[in-house]
Amino acid sequence: MTTFKMGRRALMATAVAALSFALPAVAEEKVLDKIHFLIPGGAGGGWDGTARGTGEALTKSGLVGTASYENMSGGGGGKAIGFLIENADSSEDTLMVNSTPIVIRSLTGVFPHSFRDLTLVSGTIGDYAAIVVSKDSAISSMQDLIAAYEADPSSTAIGGGSVPGGMDHLVAAMVMEAAGQDALGVKYIPYDAGGKAMASLLSGEIAALSTGLSEAIDLADAGEVKIIGVTAPERISSAPDAQTMIEQGIDTTFVNWRGFFGAPGLAEEKVVAFQAAIDKMYDTPEWEEVRARNGWVNIHNSGDDFKAFLEDQEKTMGELMKKLGFL
């Protein structure tokens, strides 16, 4: 019996040793020592969540040694863009997060720069938009919101974490227009990033909030807000109870891409390293955890593909904004 036990232990040890050689290392091979994320808005917004979520996945997976973060609000995102351009020589480790507003705000002239003034690194995720109300609101659906708006437009303000004519405003107008309302008649109140906008919703300053779905999920799960409409073509697994606009008879969909930009003139080897880190990130469980938690969709395009995507966005958004009267 003793001989059998010893043999069994030896076999188990051999099997474990063989398995350990067969399994890949837990951490990915490090691509970069550090990344500094520049965030053009305040804490709690979609840019903030995207930068910090990406940094979390990159560092926890071992692809990047350390990640640091800097929030720089102002000018509808223009302050951070100007800062990155002016400090290009000392920003070789910096990635600035941005999204659809970099296209919208250059079209409307909110700031003088465009994506063409930066180094295009990579498009990374898509975030659907959502209309949310506070937990105590009498409004529980888009039909309720439309009815409240028709009864008293001036008291049915919709807030957002971007400037007038910015993305949150554009989404609200697009949804209301698809619901048969006057898109330009919507009373829109802007806030500096999604965190402040959400606080104003919870305090009762606004009737509803136009925001990214990822910004609303945690508060909805905690019972603080109700998601009354999502601009996805079908329901999202991370918010299964939230109805789409289409389900409620409002024929519109929208997804806000988010991605990363470097300073102008960024060295090619640094661009390649940034792109490699992001590319490898998609295959890690750390990224899947972040992505699923936020209800994001993977939208990955690098280099020339990113440029072509942005040029198409510029054309599409320009046409939509003209249709809605923003241009």
Short mmCIF file of C-alpha atoms in Angstrom, two decimals:
data_model
loop_
_atom_site.label_atom_id
_atom_site.label_comp_id
_atom_site.label_asym_id
_atom_site.label_seq_id
_atom_site.Cartn_x
_atom_site.Cartn_y
_atom_site.Cartn_z
CA MET A 1 0.00 0.00 0.00
CA THR A 2 2.83 2.35 0.87
CA THR A 3 4.52 1.69 -2.46
CA PHE A 4 1.26 2.53 -4.30
CA LYS A 5 0.90 5.82 -2.42
CA MET A 6 4.46 6.84 -3.19
CA GLY A 7 3.98 5.99 -6.85
CA ARG A 8 0.75 7.94 -7.00
CA ARG A 9 2.38 10.99 -5.46
CA ALA A 10 5.24 10.74 -7.91
CA LEU A 11 2.79 10.51 -10.82
CA MET A 12 0.85 13.53 -9.54
CA ALA A 13 4.04 15.54 -9.15
CA THR A 14 5.08 14.64 -12.68
CA ALA A 15 1.65 15.57 -14.04
CA VAL A 16 1.68 18.92 -12.24
CA ALA A 17 5.17 19.66 -13.50
CA ALA A 18 4.18 18.78 -17.07
CA LEU A 19 1.04 20.93 -16.80
CA SER A 20 3.03 23.89 -15.51
CA PHE A 21 5.24 23.74 -18.60
CA ALA A 22 2.21 23.48 -20.87
CA LEU A 23 0.32 26.46 -19.42
CA PRO A 24 1.19 30.02 -20.55
CA ALA A 25 2.54 32.53 -18.08
CA VAL A 26 -0.14 34.36 -16.10
CA ALA A 27 1.13 37.80 -17.12
CA GLU A 28 1.58 38.98 -20.70
CA GLU A 29 5.01 40.01 -21.89
CA LYS A 30 5.54 43.67 -21.06
CA VAL A 31 5.33 45.98 -24.08
CA LEU A 32 5.77 49.36 -22.36
CA ASP A 33 7.18 50.47 -19.01
CA LYS A 34 4.60 53.20 -18.51
CA ILE A 35 1.70 55.14 -20.01
CA HIS A 36 0.37 58.50 -18.87
CA PHE A 37 -3.31 58.95 -19.74
CA LEU A 38 -4.50 62.50 -20.44
CA ILE A 39 -8.26 62.81 -19.88
CA PRO A 40 -9.97 65.91 -21.41
CA GLY A 41 -12.80 66.00 -18.85
CA GLY A 42 -13.54 65.58 -15.16
CA ALA A 43 -13.83 62.46 -13.05
CA GLY A 44 -16.77 60.14 -13.57
CA GLY A 45 -17.27 60.72 -17.27
CA GLY A 46 -16.91 58.36 -20.22
CA TRP A 47 -13.40 59.52 -21.09
CA ASP A 48 -12.32 59.04 -17.50
CA GLY A 49 -13.79 55.55 -17.33
CA THR A 50 -12.29 54.52 -20.66
CA ALA A 51 -8.78 55.72 -19.76
CA ARG A 52 -8.82 54.17 -16.30
CA GLY A 53 -10.39 50.93 -17.53
CA THR A 54 -7.81 50.60 -20.29
CA GLY A 55 -5.00 51.37 -17.85
CA GLU A 56 -6.37 48.79 -15.43
CA ALA A 57 -6.41 46.06 -18.09
CA LEU A 58 -2.96 46.94 -19.44
CA THR A 59 -1.26 46.95 -16.05
CA LYS A 60 -3.06 43.98 -14.50
CA SER A 61 -2.30 41.88 -17.59
CA GLY A 62 1.37 42.83 -17.41
CA LEU A 63 1.45 44.50 -20.83
CA VAL A 64 2.36 47.85 -19.26
CA GLY A 65 4.38 48.43 -16.10
CA THR A 66 2.56 51.45 -14.64
CA ALA A 67 -0.25 53.79 -15.65
CA SER A 68 -0.89 57.34 -14.43
CA TYR A 69 -3.87 59.59 -15.07
CA GLU A 70 -4.43 63.34 -15.45
CA ASN A 71 -7.85 65.00 -15.74
CA MET A 72 -7.75 68.29 -17.67
CA SER A 73 -11.16 69.86 -18.17
CA GLY A 74 -11.89 72.93 -20.24
CA GLY A 75 -13.00 74.12 -23.65
CA GLY A 76 -15.10 71.06 -24.40
CA GLY A 77 -11.92 69.00 -24.45
CA GLY A 78 -9.97 71.64 -26.34
CA LYS A 79 -7.73 72.52 -23.39
CA ALA A 80 -6.25 69.02 -23.24
CA ILE A 81 -5.77 68.86 -27.01
CA GLY A 82 -3.98 72.23 -27.00
CA PHE A 83 -1.84 71.13 -24.05
CA LEU A 84 -0.79 67.92 -25.82
CA ILE A 85 0.13 69.82 -28.98
CA GLU A 86 2.06 72.52 -27.11
CA ASN A 87 3.94 69.98 -24.99
CA ALA A 88 4.57 67.41 -27.71
CA ASP A 89 8.31 67.15 -27.02
CA SER A 90 7.74 66.02 -23.43
CA SER A 91 4.68 63.85 -24.05
CA GLU A 92 6.17 60.74 -25.61
CA ASP A 93 4.59 58.52 -22.94
CA THR A 94 1.17 60.21 -23.09
CA LEU A 95 -2.02 58.84 -24.59
CA MET A 96 -5.02 61.16 -24.72
CA VAL A 97 -8.44 59.54 -24.75
CA ASN A 98 -11.12 61.06 -26.94
CA SER A 99 -14.24 60.09 -28.84
CA THR A 100 -16.94 61.38 -31.19
CA PRO A 101 -16.75 64.92 -29.68
CA ILE A 102 -13.31 65.50 -31.22
CA VAL A 103 -15.10 65.31 -34.57
CA ILE A 104 -18.22 67.21 -33.51
CA ARG A 105 -16.40 70.07 -31.79
CA SER A 106 -13.99 70.68 -34.63
CA LEU A 107 -16.95 70.81 -37.03
CA THR A 108 -18.73 73.39 -34.85
CA GLY A 109 -15.57 75.39 -34.19
CA VAL A 110 -15.62 74.91 -30.40
CA PHE A 111 -11.87 74.51 -30.69
CA PRO A 112 -9.50 75.16 -33.61
CA HIS A 113 -7.87 71.72 -33.71
CA SER A 114 -8.99 68.39 -35.16
CA PHE A 115 -7.85 64.78 -35.06
CA ARG A 116 -5.53 65.63 -37.96
CA ASP A 117 -3.36 67.70 -35.59
CA LEU A 118 -2.57 64.64 -33.44
CA THR A 119 -0.95 61.23 -33.89
CA LEU A 120 -3.68 58.65 -34.43
CA VAL A 121 -2.98 55.61 -32.27
CA SER A 122 -6.05 53.39 -32.00
CA GLY A 123 -9.82 53.29 -31.84
CA THR A 124 -10.64 51.04 -28.91
CA ILE A 125 -14.27 50.70 -27.82
CA GLY A 126 -17.83 51.69 -28.55
CA ASP A 127 -20.23 52.89 -25.86
CA TYR A 128 -23.96 53.11 -26.55
CA ALA A 129 -25.83 56.18 -25.34
CA ALA A 130 -28.59 56.07 -22.75
CA ILE A 131 -31.31 58.34 -21.42
CA VAL A 132 -31.66 57.98 -17.65
CA VAL A 133 -33.83 59.46 -14.89
CA SER A 134 -33.51 59.44 -11.10
CA LYS A 135 -34.92 56.50 -9.14
CA ASP A 136 -37.74 58.67 -7.70
CA SER A 137 -38.80 60.16 -11.03
CA ALA A 138 -42.37 59.65 -12.19
CA ILE A 139 -40.84 58.99 -15.62
CA SER A 140 -40.17 55.30 -16.28
CA SER A 141 -40.04 55.04 -20.07
CA MET A 142 -39.34 57.12 -23.16
CA GLN A 143 -43.08 57.44 -23.65
CA ASP A 144 -43.32 59.04 -20.19
CA LEU A 145 -40.49 61.44 -21.04
CA ILE A 146 -42.11 62.43 -24.35
CA ALA A 147 -45.46 62.99 -22.59
CA ALA A 148 -43.79 65.18 -19.92
CA TYR A 149 -41.99 67.14 -22.63
CA GLU A 150 -45.17 67.70 -24.63
CA ALA A 151 -46.99 68.87 -21.47
CA ASP A 152 -44.27 71.29 -20.33
CA PRO A 153 -41.12 71.56 -22.51
CA SER A 154 -39.44 74.21 -20.34
CA SER A 155 -39.65 72.04 -17.20
CA THR A 156 -38.42 68.91 -18.93
CA ALA A 157 -34.75 69.75 -19.23
CA ILE A 158 -32.29 67.11 -20.41
CA GLY A 159 -28.72 67.42 -19.17
CA GLY A 160 -25.45 66.05 -20.48
CA GLY A 161 -21.73 66.02 -19.79
CA SER A 162 -20.81 68.02 -22.87
CA VAL A 163 -21.20 71.51 -24.30
CA PRO A 164 -24.33 72.66 -26.18
CA GLY A 165 -24.12 71.11 -29.63
CA GLY A 166 -21.85 68.41 -28.21
CA MET A 167 -22.41 64.69 -28.29
CA ASP A 168 -24.81 64.31 -25.34
CA HIS A 169 -26.89 67.18 -26.73
CA LEU A 170 -26.76 65.67 -30.22
CA VAL A 171 -27.94 62.27 -28.94
CA ALA A 172 -30.83 63.86 -27.00
CA ALA A 173 -31.86 65.85 -30.06
CA MET A 174 -31.54 62.81 -32.34
CA VAL A 175 -33.72 60.69 -30.05
CA MET A 176 -36.37 63.41 -29.65
CA GLU A 177 -36.46 64.04 -33.39
CA ALA A 178 -36.94 60.29 -34.03
CA ALA A 179 -39.81 60.45 -31.51
CA GLY A 180 -41.50 63.15 -33.58
CA GLN A 181 -40.49 66.15 -31.47
CA ASP A 182 -38.73 69.41 -32.34
CA ALA A 183 -35.08 68.50 -31.88
CA LEU A 184 -33.95 72.10 -31.46
CA GLY A 185 -36.72 72.82 -28.94
CA VAL A 186 -35.20 70.50 -26.33
CA LYS A 187 -33.99 72.39 -23.25
CA TYR A 188 -30.43 71.10 -22.84
CA ILE A 189 -28.26 71.90 -19.81
CA PRO A 190 -24.51 71.21 -20.15
CA TYR A 191 -22.15 70.05 -17.39
CA ASP A 192 -18.42 69.44 -17.17
CA ALA A 193 -18.27 65.67 -17.73
CA GLY A 194 -20.68 62.93 -16.82
CA GLY A 195 -20.01 62.88 -13.07
CA LYS A 196 -21.35 66.40 -12.50
CA ALA A 197 -24.23 65.79 -14.88
CA MET A 198 -25.23 62.67 -12.98
CA ALA A 199 -25.07 64.55 -9.66
CA SER A 200 -27.43 67.19 -11.09
CA LEU A 201 -29.86 64.48 -12.16
CA LEU A 202 -29.87 62.94 -8.69
CA SER A 203 -30.44 66.37 -7.11
CA GLY A 204 -33.47 67.03 -9.34
CA GLU A 205 -31.95 69.89 -11.33
CA ILE A 206 -32.77 68.15 -14.61
CA ALA A 207 -35.57 65.77 -15.60
CA ALA A 208 -33.39 63.35 -17.58
CA LEU A 209 -29.78 62.80 -18.53
CA SER A 210 -28.22 61.95 -21.89
CA THR A 211 -25.08 59.94 -21.14
CA GLY A 212 -22.98 56.93 -22.04
CA LEU A 213 -24.45 53.57 -21.07
CA SER A 214 -21.25 52.64 -19.21
CA GLU A 215 -21.65 55.69 -16.97
CA ALA A 216 -25.21 54.67 -16.05
CA ILE A 217 -24.87 50.93 -15.41
CA ASP A 218 -23.34 51.02 -11.91
CA LEU A 219 -25.85 53.59 -10.63
CA ALA A 220 -28.72 51.67 -12.20
CA ASP A 221 -27.50 48.45 -10.56
CA ALA A 222 -27.33 50.32 -7.24
CA GLY A 223 -30.92 51.53 -7.70
CA GLU A 224 -29.99 55.22 -7.96
CA VAL A 225 -31.22 55.77 -11.52
CA LYS A 226 -33.53 54.20 -14.09
CA ILE A 227 -32.30 53.65 -17.64
CA ILE A 228 -35.33 54.45 -19.78
CA GLY A 229 -33.78 54.03 -23.23
CA VAL A 230 -30.59 52.75 -24.88
CA THR A 231 -29.39 53.53 -28.43
CA ALA A 232 -28.24 49.94 -29.08
CA PRO A 233 -29.89 47.87 -31.82
CA GLU A 234 -30.74 45.20 -29.23
CA ARG A 235 -30.60 44.82 -25.45
CA ILE A 236 -27.20 44.81 -23.74
CA SER A 237 -26.27 41.90 -21.46
CA SER A 238 -24.81 44.22 -18.81
CA ALA A 239 -28.16 46.10 -18.61
CA PRO A 240 -30.70 43.45 -19.63
CA ASP A 241 -33.73 45.30 -18.21
CA ALA A 242 -33.03 48.50 -20.14
CA GLN A 243 -35.22 48.82 -23.24
CA THR A 244 -33.76 50.01 -26.50
CA MET A 245 -35.16 53.07 -28.28
CA ILE A 246 -36.28 50.81 -31.12
CA GLU A 247 -38.34 48.66 -28.74
CA GLN A 248 -40.20 51.80 -27.71
CA GLY A 249 -41.02 52.89 -31.24
CA ILE A 250 -38.12 55.37 -31.58
CA ASP A 251 -36.23 54.29 -34.67
CA THR A 252 -32.67 55.38 -33.87
CA THR A 253 -29.36 53.80 -32.90
CA PHE A 254 -26.04 55.36 -32.00
CA VAL A 255 -22.66 54.18 -30.70
CA ASN A 256 -19.96 56.53 -29.47
CA TRP A 257 -16.47 55.28 -30.28
CA ARG A 258 -13.58 56.02 -27.93
CA GLY A 259 -9.91 55.77 -28.72
CA PHE A 260 -6.44 57.12 -28.09
CA PHE A 261 -4.24 59.80 -29.60
CA GLY A 262 -0.59 60.74 -29.15
CA ALA A 263 1.20 64.06 -29.45
CA PRO A 264 1.98 65.32 -32.96
CA GLY A 265 5.32 64.08 -34.28
CA LEU A 266 5.35 61.07 -31.95
CA ALA A 267 8.22 58.69 -32.79
CA GLU A 268 7.14 55.75 -34.96
CA GLU A 269 8.57 53.15 -32.57
CA LYS A 270 6.47 54.63 -29.74
CA VAL A 271 3.32 54.58 -31.91
CA VAL A 272 3.96 50.93 -32.79
CA ALA A 273 4.47 50.06 -29.10
CA PHE A 274 1.23 51.82 -28.07
CA GLN A 275 -0.67 50.00 -30.82
CA ALA A 276 0.88 46.63 -29.92
CA ALA A 277 -0.08 47.00 -26.25
CA ILE A 278 -3.70 47.82 -27.12
CA ASP A 279 -3.87 45.05 -29.73
CA LYS A 280 -2.61 42.42 -27.25
CA MET A 281 -4.94 43.75 -24.54
CA TYR A 282 -8.04 42.47 -26.35
CA ASP A 283 -7.00 38.85 -25.78
CA THR A 284 -6.60 39.20 -22.00
CA PRO A 285 -9.18 38.21 -19.38
CA GLU A 286 -8.39 41.50 -17.60
CA TRP A 287 -9.72 43.45 -20.59
CA GLU A 288 -12.80 41.26 -20.95
CA GLU A 289 -13.64 41.93 -17.30
CA VAL A 290 -13.39 45.70 -17.83
CA ARG A 291 -15.28 45.60 -21.14
CA ALA A 292 -18.16 43.49 -19.82
CA ARG A 293 -18.45 45.52 -16.64
CA ASN A 294 -18.98 48.69 -18.67
CA GLY A 295 -21.16 47.28 -21.43
CA TRP A 296 -18.66 48.36 -24.10
CA VAL A 297 -18.36 46.98 -27.60
CA ASN A 298 -14.90 46.26 -29.00
CA ILE A 299 -14.21 48.63 -31.91
CA HIS A 300 -10.54 48.25 -32.76
CA ASN A 301 -8.85 50.09 -35.59
CA SER A 302 -5.26 51.32 -35.70
CA GLY A 303 -3.21 53.62 -37.89
CA ASP A 304 -4.62 54.13 -41.39
CA ASP A 305 -7.80 52.23 -40.51
CA PHE A 306 -8.36 54.64 -37.60
CA LYS A 307 -7.82 57.60 -39.94
CA ALA A 308 -10.32 56.24 -42.48
CA PHE A 309 -12.82 55.61 -39.68
CA LEU A 310 -12.47 59.18 -38.39
CA GLU A 311 -12.85 60.69 -41.84
CA ASP A 312 -16.05 58.68 -42.34
CA GLN A 313 -17.29 59.83 -38.89
CA GLU A 314 -16.61 63.43 -39.86
CA LYS A 315 -18.74 63.07 -42.99
CA THR A 316 -21.56 61.16 -41.26
CA MET A 317 -21.73 63.41 -38.20
CA GLY A 318 -21.55 66.55 -40.35
CA GLU A 319 -24.56 65.43 -42.36
CA LEU A 320 -26.52 64.54 -39.22
CA MET A 321 -25.70 67.85 -37.54
CA LYS A 322 -26.84 69.78 -40.61
CA LYS A 323 -30.08 67.80 -40.65
CA LEU A 324 -30.73 68.62 -36.99
CA GLY A 325 -29.77 72.27 -37.42
CA PHE A 326 -26.52 72.25 -35.41
CA LEU A 327 -24.46 73.36 -38.42
#
